[in-house]
Coordinates of C-alpha atoms in Angstrom, one line a residue:
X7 CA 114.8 67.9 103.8
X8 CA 114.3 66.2 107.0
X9 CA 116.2 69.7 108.3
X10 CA 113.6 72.1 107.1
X11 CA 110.6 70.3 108.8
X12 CA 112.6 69.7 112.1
X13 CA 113.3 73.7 112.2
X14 CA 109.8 74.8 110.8
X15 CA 108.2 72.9 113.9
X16 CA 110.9 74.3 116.8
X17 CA 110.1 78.1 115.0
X18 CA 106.5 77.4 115.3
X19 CA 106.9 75.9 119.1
X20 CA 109.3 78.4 120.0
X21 CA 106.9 81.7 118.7
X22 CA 104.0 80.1 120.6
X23 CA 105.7 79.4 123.7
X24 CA 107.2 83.0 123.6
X25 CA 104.1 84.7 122.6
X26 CA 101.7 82.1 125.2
X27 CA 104.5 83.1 128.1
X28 CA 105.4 86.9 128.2
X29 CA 104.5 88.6 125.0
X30 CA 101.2 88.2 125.1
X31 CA 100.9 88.9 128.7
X32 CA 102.6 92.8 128.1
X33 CA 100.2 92.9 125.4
X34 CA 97.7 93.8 128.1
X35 CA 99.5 96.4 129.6
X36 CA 99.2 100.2 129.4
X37 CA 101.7 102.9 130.5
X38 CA 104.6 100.2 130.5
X39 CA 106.7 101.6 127.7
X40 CA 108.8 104.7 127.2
X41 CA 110.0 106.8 124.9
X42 CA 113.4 107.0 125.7
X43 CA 115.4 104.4 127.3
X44 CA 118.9 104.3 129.9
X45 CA 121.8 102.6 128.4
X46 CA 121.1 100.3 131.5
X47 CA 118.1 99.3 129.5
X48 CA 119.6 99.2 126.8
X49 CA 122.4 96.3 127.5
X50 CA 119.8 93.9 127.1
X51 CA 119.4 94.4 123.7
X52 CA 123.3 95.1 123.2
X53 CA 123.9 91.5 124.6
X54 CA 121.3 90.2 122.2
X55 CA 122.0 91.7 119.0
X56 CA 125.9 90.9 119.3
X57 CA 124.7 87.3 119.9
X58 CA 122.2 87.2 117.1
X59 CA 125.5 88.4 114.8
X60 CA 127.7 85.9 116.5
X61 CA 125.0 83.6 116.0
X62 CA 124.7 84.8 112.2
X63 CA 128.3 84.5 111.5
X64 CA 128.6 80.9 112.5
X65 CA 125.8 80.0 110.5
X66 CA 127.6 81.6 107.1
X67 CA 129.8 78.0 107.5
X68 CA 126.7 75.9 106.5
X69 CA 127.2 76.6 103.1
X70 CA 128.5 79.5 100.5
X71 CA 125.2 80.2 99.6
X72 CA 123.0 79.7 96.3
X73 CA 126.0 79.0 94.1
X74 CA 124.0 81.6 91.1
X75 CA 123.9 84.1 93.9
X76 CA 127.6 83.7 95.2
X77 CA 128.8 83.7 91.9
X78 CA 127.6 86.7 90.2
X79 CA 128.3 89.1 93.8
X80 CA 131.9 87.6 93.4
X81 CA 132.4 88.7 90.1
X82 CA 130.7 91.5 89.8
X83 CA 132.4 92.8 93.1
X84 CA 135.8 92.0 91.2
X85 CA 134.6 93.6 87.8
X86 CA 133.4 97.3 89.7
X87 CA 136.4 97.4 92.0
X88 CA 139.3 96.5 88.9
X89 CA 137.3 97.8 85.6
X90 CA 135.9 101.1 87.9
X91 CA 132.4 102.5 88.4
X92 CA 132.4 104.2 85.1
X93 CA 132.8 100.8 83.0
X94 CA 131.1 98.6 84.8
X95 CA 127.7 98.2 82.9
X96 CA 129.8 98.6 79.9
X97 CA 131.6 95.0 80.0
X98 CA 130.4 92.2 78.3
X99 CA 128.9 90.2 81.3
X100 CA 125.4 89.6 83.0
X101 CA 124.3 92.4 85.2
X102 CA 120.6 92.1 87.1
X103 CA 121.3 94.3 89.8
X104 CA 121.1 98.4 89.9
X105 CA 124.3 100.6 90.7
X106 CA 123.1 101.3 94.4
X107 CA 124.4 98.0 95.7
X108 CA 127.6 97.8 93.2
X109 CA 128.8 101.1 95.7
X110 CA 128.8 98.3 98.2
X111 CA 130.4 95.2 96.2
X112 CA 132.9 98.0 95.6
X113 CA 133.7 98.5 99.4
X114 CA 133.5 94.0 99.6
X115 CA 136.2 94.3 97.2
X116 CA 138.3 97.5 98.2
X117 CA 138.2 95.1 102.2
X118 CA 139.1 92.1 100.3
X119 CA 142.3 93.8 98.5
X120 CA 143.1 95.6 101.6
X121 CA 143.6 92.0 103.5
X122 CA 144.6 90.8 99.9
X123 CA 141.4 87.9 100.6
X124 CA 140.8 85.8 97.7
X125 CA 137.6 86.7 95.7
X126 CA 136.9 82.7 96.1
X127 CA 137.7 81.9 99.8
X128 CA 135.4 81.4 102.5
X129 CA 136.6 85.1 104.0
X130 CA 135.2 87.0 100.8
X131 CA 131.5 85.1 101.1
X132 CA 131.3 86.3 104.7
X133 CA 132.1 89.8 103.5
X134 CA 129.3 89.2 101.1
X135 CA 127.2 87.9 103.5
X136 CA 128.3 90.8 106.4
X137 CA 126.1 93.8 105.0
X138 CA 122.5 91.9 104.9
X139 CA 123.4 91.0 108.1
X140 CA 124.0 93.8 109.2
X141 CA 121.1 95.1 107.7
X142 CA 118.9 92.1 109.7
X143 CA 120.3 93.7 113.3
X144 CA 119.4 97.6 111.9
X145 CA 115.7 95.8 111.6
X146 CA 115.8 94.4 115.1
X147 CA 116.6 98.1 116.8
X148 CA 113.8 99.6 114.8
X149 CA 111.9 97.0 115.4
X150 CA 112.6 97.4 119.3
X151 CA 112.2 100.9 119.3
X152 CA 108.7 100.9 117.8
X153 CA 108.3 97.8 120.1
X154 CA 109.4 99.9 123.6
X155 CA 106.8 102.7 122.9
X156 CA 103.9 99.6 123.6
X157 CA 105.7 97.4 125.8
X158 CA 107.8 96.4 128.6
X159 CA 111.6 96.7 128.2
X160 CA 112.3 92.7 128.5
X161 CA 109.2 92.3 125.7
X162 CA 110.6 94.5 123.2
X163 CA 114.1 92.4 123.5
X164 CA 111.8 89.6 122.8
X165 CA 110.1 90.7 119.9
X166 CA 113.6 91.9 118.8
X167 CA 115.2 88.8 118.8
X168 CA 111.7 86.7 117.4
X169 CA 113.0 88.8 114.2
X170 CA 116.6 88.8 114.1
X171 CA 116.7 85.2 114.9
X172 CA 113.9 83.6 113.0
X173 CA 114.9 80.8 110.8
X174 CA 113.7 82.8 107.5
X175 CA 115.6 86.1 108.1
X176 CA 118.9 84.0 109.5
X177 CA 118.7 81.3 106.0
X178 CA 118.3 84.3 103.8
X179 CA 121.2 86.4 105.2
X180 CA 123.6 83.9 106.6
X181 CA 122.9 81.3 104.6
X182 CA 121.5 81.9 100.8
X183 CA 123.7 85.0 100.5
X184 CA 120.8 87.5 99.7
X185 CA 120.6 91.2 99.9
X186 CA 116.4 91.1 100.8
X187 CA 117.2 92.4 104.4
X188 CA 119.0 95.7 102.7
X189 CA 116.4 97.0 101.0
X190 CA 113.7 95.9 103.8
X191 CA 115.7 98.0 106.0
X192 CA 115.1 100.6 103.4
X193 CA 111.1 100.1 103.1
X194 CA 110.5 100.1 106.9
X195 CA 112.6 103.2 107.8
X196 CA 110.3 104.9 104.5
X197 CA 107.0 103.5 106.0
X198 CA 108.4 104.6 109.9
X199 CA 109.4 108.1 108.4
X200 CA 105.9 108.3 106.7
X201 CA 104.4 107.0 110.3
X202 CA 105.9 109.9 112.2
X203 CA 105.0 113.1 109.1
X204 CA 108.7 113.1 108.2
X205 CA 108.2 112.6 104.8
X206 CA 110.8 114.4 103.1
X207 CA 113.6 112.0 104.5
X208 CA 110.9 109.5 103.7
X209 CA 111.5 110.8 100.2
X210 CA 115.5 109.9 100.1
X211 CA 115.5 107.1 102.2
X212 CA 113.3 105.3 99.6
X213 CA 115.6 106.2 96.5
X214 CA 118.0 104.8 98.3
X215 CA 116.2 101.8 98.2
X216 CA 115.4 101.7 94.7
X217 CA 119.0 102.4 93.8
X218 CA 119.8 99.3 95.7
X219 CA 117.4 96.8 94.7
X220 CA 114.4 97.4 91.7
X221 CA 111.9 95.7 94.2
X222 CA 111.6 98.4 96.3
X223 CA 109.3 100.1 93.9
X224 CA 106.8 97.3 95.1
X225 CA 106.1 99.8 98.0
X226 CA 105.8 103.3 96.0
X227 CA 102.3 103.3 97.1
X228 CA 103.3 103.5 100.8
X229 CA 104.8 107.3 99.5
X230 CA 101.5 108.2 97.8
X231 CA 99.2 107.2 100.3
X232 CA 101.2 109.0 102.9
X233 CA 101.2 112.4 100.9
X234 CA 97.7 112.0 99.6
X235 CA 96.5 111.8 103.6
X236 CA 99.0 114.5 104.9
X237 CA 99.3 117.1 102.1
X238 CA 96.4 116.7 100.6
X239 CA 93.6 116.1 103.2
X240 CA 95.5 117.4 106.3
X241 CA 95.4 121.0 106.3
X242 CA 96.4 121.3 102.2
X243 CA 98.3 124.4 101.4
X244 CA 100.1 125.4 98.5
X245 CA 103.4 125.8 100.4
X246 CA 103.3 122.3 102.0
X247 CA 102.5 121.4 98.4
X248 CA 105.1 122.9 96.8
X249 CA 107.9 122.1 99.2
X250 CA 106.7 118.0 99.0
X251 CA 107.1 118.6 95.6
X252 CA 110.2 120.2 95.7
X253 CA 112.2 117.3 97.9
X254 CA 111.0 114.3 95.9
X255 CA 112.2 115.9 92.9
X256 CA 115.2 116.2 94.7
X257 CA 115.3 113.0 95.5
X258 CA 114.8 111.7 92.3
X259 CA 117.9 114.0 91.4
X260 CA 119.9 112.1 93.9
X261 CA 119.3 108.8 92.8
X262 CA 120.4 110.4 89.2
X263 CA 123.3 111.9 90.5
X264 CA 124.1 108.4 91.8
X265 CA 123.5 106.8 89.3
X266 CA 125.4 109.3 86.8
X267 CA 129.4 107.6 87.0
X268 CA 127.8 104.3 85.7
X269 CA 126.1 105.9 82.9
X270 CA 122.5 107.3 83.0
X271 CA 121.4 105.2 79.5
X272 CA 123.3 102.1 81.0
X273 CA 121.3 102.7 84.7
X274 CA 117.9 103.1 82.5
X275 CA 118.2 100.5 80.3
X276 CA 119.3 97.7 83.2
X277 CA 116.2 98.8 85.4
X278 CA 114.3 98.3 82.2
X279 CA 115.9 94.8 81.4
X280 CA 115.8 93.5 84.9
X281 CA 111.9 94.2 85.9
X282 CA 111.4 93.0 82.5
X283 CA 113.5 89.8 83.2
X284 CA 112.5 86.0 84.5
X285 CA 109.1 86.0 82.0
X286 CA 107.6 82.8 83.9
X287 CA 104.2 82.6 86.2
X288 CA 106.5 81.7 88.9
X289 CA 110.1 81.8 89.7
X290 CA 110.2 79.3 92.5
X291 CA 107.4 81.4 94.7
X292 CA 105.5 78.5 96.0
X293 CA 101.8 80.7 95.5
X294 CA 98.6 80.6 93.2
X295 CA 100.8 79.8 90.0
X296 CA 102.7 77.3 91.7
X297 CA 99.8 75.6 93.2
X298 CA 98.6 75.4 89.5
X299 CA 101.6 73.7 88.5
X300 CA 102.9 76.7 86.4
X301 CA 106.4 77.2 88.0
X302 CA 109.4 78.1 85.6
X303 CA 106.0 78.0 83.0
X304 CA 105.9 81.0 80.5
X305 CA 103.3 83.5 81.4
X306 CA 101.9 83.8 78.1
X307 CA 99.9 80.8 79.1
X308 CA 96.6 81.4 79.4
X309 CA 93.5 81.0 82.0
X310 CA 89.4 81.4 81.8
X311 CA 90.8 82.6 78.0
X312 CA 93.2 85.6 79.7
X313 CA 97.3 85.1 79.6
X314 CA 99.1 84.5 83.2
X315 CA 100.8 87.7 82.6
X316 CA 97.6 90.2 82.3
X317 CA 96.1 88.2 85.5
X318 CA 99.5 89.1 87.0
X319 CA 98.9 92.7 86.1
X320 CA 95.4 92.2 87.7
X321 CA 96.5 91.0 90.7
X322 CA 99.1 94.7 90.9
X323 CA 96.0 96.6 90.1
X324 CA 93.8 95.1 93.3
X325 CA 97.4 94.7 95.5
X326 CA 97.1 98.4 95.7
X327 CA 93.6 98.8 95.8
X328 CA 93.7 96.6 99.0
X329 CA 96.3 98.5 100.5
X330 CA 94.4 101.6 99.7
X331 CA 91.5 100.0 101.5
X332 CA 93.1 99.3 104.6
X333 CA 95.8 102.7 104.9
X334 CA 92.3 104.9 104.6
X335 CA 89.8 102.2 106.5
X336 CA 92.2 102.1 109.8
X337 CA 92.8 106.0 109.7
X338 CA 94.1 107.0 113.2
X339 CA 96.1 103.8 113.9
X340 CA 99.5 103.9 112.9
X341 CA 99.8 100.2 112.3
X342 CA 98.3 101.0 108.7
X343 CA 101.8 102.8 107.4
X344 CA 103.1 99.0 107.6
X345 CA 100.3 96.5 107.9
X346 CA 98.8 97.9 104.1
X347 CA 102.3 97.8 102.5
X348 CA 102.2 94.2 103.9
X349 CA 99.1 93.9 102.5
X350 CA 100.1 94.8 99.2
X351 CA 103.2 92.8 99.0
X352 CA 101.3 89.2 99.8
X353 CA 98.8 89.8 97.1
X354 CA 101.7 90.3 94.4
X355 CA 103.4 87.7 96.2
X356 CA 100.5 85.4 95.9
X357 CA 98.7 86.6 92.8
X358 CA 100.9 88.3 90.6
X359 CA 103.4 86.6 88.1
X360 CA 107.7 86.5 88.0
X361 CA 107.5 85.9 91.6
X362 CA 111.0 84.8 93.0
X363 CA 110.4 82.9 96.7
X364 CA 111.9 85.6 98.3
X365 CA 110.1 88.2 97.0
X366 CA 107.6 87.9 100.1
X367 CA 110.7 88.4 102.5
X368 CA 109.6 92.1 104.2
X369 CA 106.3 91.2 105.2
X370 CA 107.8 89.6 107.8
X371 CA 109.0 92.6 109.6
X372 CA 106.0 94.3 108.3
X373 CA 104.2 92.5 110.2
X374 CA 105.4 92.3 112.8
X375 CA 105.9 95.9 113.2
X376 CA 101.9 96.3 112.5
X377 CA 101.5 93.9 115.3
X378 CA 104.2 96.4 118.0
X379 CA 102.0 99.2 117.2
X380 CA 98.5 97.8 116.8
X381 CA 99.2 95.1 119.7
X382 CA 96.2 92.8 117.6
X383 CA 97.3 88.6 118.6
X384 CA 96.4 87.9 115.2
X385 CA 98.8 89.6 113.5
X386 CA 100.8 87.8 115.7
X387 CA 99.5 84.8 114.2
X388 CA 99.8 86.1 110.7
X389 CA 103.3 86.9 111.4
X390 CA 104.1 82.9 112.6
X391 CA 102.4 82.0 109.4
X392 CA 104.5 84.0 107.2
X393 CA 107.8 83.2 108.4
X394 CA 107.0 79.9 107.9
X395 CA 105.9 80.0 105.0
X396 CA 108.6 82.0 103.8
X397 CA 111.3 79.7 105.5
X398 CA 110.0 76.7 103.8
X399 CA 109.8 78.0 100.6
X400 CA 113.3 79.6 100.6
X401 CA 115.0 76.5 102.0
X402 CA 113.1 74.0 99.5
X403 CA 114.6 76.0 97.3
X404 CA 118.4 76.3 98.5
X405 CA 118.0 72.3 99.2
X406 CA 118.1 71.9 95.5
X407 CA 120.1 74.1 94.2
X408 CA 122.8 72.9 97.0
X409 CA 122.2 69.2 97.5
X410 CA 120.8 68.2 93.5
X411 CA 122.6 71.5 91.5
X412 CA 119.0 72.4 89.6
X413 CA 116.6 75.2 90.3
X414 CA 113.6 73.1 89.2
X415 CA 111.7 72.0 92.5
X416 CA 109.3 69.6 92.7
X417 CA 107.8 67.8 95.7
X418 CA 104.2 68.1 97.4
X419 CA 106.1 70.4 99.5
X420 CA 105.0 73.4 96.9
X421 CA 101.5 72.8 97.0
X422 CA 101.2 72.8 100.3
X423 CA 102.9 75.8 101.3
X424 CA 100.9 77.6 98.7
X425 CA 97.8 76.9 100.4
X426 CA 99.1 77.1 103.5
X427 CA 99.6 80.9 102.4
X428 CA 96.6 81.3 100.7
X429 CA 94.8 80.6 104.1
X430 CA 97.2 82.8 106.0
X431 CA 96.2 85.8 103.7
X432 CA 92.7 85.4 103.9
X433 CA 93.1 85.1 107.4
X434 CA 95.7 88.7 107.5
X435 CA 93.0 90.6 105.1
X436 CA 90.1 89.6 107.4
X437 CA 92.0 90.7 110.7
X438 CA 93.1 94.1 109.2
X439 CA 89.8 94.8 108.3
X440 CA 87.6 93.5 110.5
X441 CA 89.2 92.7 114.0
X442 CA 89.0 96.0 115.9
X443 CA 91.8 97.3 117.9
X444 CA 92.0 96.8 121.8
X445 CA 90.0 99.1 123.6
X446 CA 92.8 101.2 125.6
X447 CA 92.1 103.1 129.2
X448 CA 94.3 105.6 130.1
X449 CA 96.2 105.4 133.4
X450 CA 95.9 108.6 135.3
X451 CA 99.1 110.7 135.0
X452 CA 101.5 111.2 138.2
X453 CA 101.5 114.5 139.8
X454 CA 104.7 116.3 140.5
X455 CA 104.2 116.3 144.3
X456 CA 103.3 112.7 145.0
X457 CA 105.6 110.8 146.3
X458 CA 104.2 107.2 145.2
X459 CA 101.6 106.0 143.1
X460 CA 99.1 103.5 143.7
X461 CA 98.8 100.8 140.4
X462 CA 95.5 100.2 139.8
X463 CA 93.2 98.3 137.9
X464 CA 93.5 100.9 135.6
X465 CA 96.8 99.7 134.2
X466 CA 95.2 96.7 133.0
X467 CA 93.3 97.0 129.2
X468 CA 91.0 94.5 127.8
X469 CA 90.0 94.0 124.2
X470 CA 86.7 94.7 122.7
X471 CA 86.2 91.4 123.4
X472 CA 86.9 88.9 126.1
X473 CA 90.2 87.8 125.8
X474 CA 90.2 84.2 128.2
X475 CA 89.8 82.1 125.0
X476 CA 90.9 82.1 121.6
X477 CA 88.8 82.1 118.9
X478 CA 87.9 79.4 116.3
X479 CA 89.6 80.9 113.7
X480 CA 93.2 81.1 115.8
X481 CA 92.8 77.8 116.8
X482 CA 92.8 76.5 113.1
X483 CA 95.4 78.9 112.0
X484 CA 97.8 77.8 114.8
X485 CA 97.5 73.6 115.2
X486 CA 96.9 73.5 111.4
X487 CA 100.6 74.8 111.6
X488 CA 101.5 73.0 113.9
X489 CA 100.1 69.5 113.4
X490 CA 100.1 69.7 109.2
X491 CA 103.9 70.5 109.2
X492 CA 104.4 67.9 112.2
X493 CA 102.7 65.0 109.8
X494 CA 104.0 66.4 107.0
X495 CA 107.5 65.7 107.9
X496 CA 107.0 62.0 108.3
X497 CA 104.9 61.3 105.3
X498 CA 106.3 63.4 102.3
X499 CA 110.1 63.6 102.8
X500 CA 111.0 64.7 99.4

């Protein structure tokens, strides 16, 4: 446990030094990014992302992972690559997982025969483990190219490697032996499609998603929001209409087509046993339910005379209304296509019930991506906050199913981290809404025929307000971090 503190407080050191030093410095800056980059620009990023996977791959020796998780992508990996595609929901075994990601335990396995790798050996986890990863560095380019539009070449690696690196993304990947970073690679290129009016990839992109993990559906709204904004109140037409229409049904027919060798009533029925699955309040998500002492509790329980699971349903019905609320509310910047699927995924996180503790895990790039665009420091903040959060909570977790074999956690840890949260929420709502966007001056163009241009003070951009100081509210968000989890360490080792 001592581990987990010691790493939370050199994240949270490490983001404020970066962010203090350089990032927030280019935050100030106009005219400094580019559309297109050199490949000479581009070997800083080269030289980051193959250490961030060198990096990643010598982590995978910590441990084989959640030994649940480890052991069901072994075997079913073995099961679809020996019984085939068309039998594998047939067998009698336990399968929570839809057929989009048993195409890629098929390829694990079809490797691991090739180099005839045991399905039990060190070598098959890290092909487990290599996709996500993989996944991770394909959400440090985007994450880069968003992040070079806004700022300076050496910035963008930054912020690059602040993602690819943290803590939470590297435990969850390398470490835990999850799949979260596959389909958040999936939900940011949707909401990045969406961003940029290419919707119909948007469409496909997002099926993909769905086919390979059931959470994806989380973010449906991002699809609806987009098409309600640009089909409907953007110059509507009945041929844009029609031709919308058109590709998502087509989409939906790819993910059947897809879907088709396993068995369409076998596909149906897992998605319906799976998002029906794990009836508790909370599955280990140290959030509202947690806090109440209601993890692994049923969610027929009941509160103020309603049951856990209609407050859960509740809390999906104002998740999207929020997101609604600040997709519409921030209109021209672009930052909304992430920042209110972010928004969405918290309050589920937080509010809703069957919450596993890595359910939270793409509002870290989320927001983070909101921040590239919108260049507001407290998303920044919020950003901090949630990858702590999220580290904590995940490696409380993995700490007892590794070092004590149960998934029951207990510990003061969970309350606080739960509040912790809480606060950061209020704290992400109120900046989305209510913190206005820096105030941006053009710098004048360059002519053809000069020969030099003069920088002026016109390459300099303020906020709206005076930026010397940092508010009240930063200053609790930050050193509460900071100091709480520095105390918090020495007092309640678990």
């Amino acid at each position: 446990m001592e581990q987990i503190y010691f790493v939370t407080l050199i994240m949270v050191l490490a983001l404020w030094l970066l962010y203090d030093f350089k990032i927030r410095k280019d935050e100030k800056l106009l005219n400094i990014g580019t559309e297109h980059e050199t490949w000479k620009q581009m070997i800083p990023l080269m030289l980051l992302l193959g250490a961030a996977f060198l990096i990643k791959s010598y982590c995978t020796t910590f441990a084989q992972g959640h030994t649940t998780d480890v052991t069901c992508f072994q075997a079913w990996s073995d099961m679809v690559y020996q019984n085939g595609i068309t039998k594998f929901y047939h067998l009698d075994a336990f399968t929570d997982y839809p057929p989009g990601y048993m195409y890629v335990l098929y390829v694990v396995a079809w490797i691991r025969g090739v180099f005839d790798i045991n399905v039990s050996s060190d070598a098959s986890v890290y092909l487990l483990k290599l996709f996500p990863m993989l996944c991770d560095l394909g959400t440090g380019y985007l994450i880069y190219k968003l992040a070079r539009k806004k700022f300076s070449n050496t910035c963008s690696v930054i912020l690059t490697g602040v993602y690819v690196l943290s803590p939470a993304v590297v435990l969850n990947s390398s470490v835990w032996c999850q799949v979260d970073s596959v389909f958040t690679l999936t939900v940011l290129l949707t909401c990045y499609l969406c961003m940029e009016k290419k919707r119909i990839p948007a469409y496909f992109v997002f099926a993909i998603g769905v086919l390979l993990k059931p959470q994806t559906l989380i973010f449906t709204p991002i699809l609806i929001f987009t098409i309600i904004e640009q089909v409907f109140l953007q110059d509507f037409n009945w041929k844009k209409f029609v031709k919308d229409l058109c590709w998502g049904l087509g989409a939906i027919v790819t993910m059947l087509l897809l879907a088709m060798p396993f068995g369409l009533d076998k596909v149906i029925s897992q998605y319906r046993d799976t998002l029906g699955s794990y009836e508790y309040a909370s599955v280990n998500a140290y959030n509202f339910w947690a806090l109440l002492g209601q993890n692994w509790k049923t969610q027929s329980g009941t509160l103020l005379g309603m049951e856990y699971r209609h407050w859960g349903e509740l809390a999906i019905l104002v998740a999207v209304a929020l997101g609604a609320w600040i997709f519409f509310k921030l209109k021209e910047d672009k930052s909304k296509y992430f920042l209110s699927m972010a928004a969405i995924v918290c309050t589920m996180f937080i509010f809703s019930v069957r919450m596993h503790e890595r359910y939270m895990y793409p509002a870290m790039a989320l927001i983070l991506i909101g921040y590239v665009i919108s260049r507001k420091k407290e998303m920044f903040y919020c950003f901090i906050g949630v990858c702590v959060t999220q580290f904590v909570n995940a490696a409380h977790v993995l700490y007892y199913n590794l070092e004590l074999g149960t998934s029951g956690v207990e510990g003061k840890v969970i309350d606080f981290t739960a509040i912790l949260l809480i606060l950061i929420f209020v704290y992400f709502i109120y900046s989305c809404l209510h913190v206005d966007k820096p105030v941006v001056q053009e710098k004048p163009q360059k002519k053809h025929k000069e020969k030099k241009v003069t920088v002026t003070s016109a390459s300099y951009i303020r906020g709206s307000k005076v930026l010397k100081k940092l508010g009240r509210a930063d200053y609790i968000v930050l050193f509460s971090i900071i100091i709480l989890y520095s105390a918090f360490a020495f007092i309640y080792l678990v």
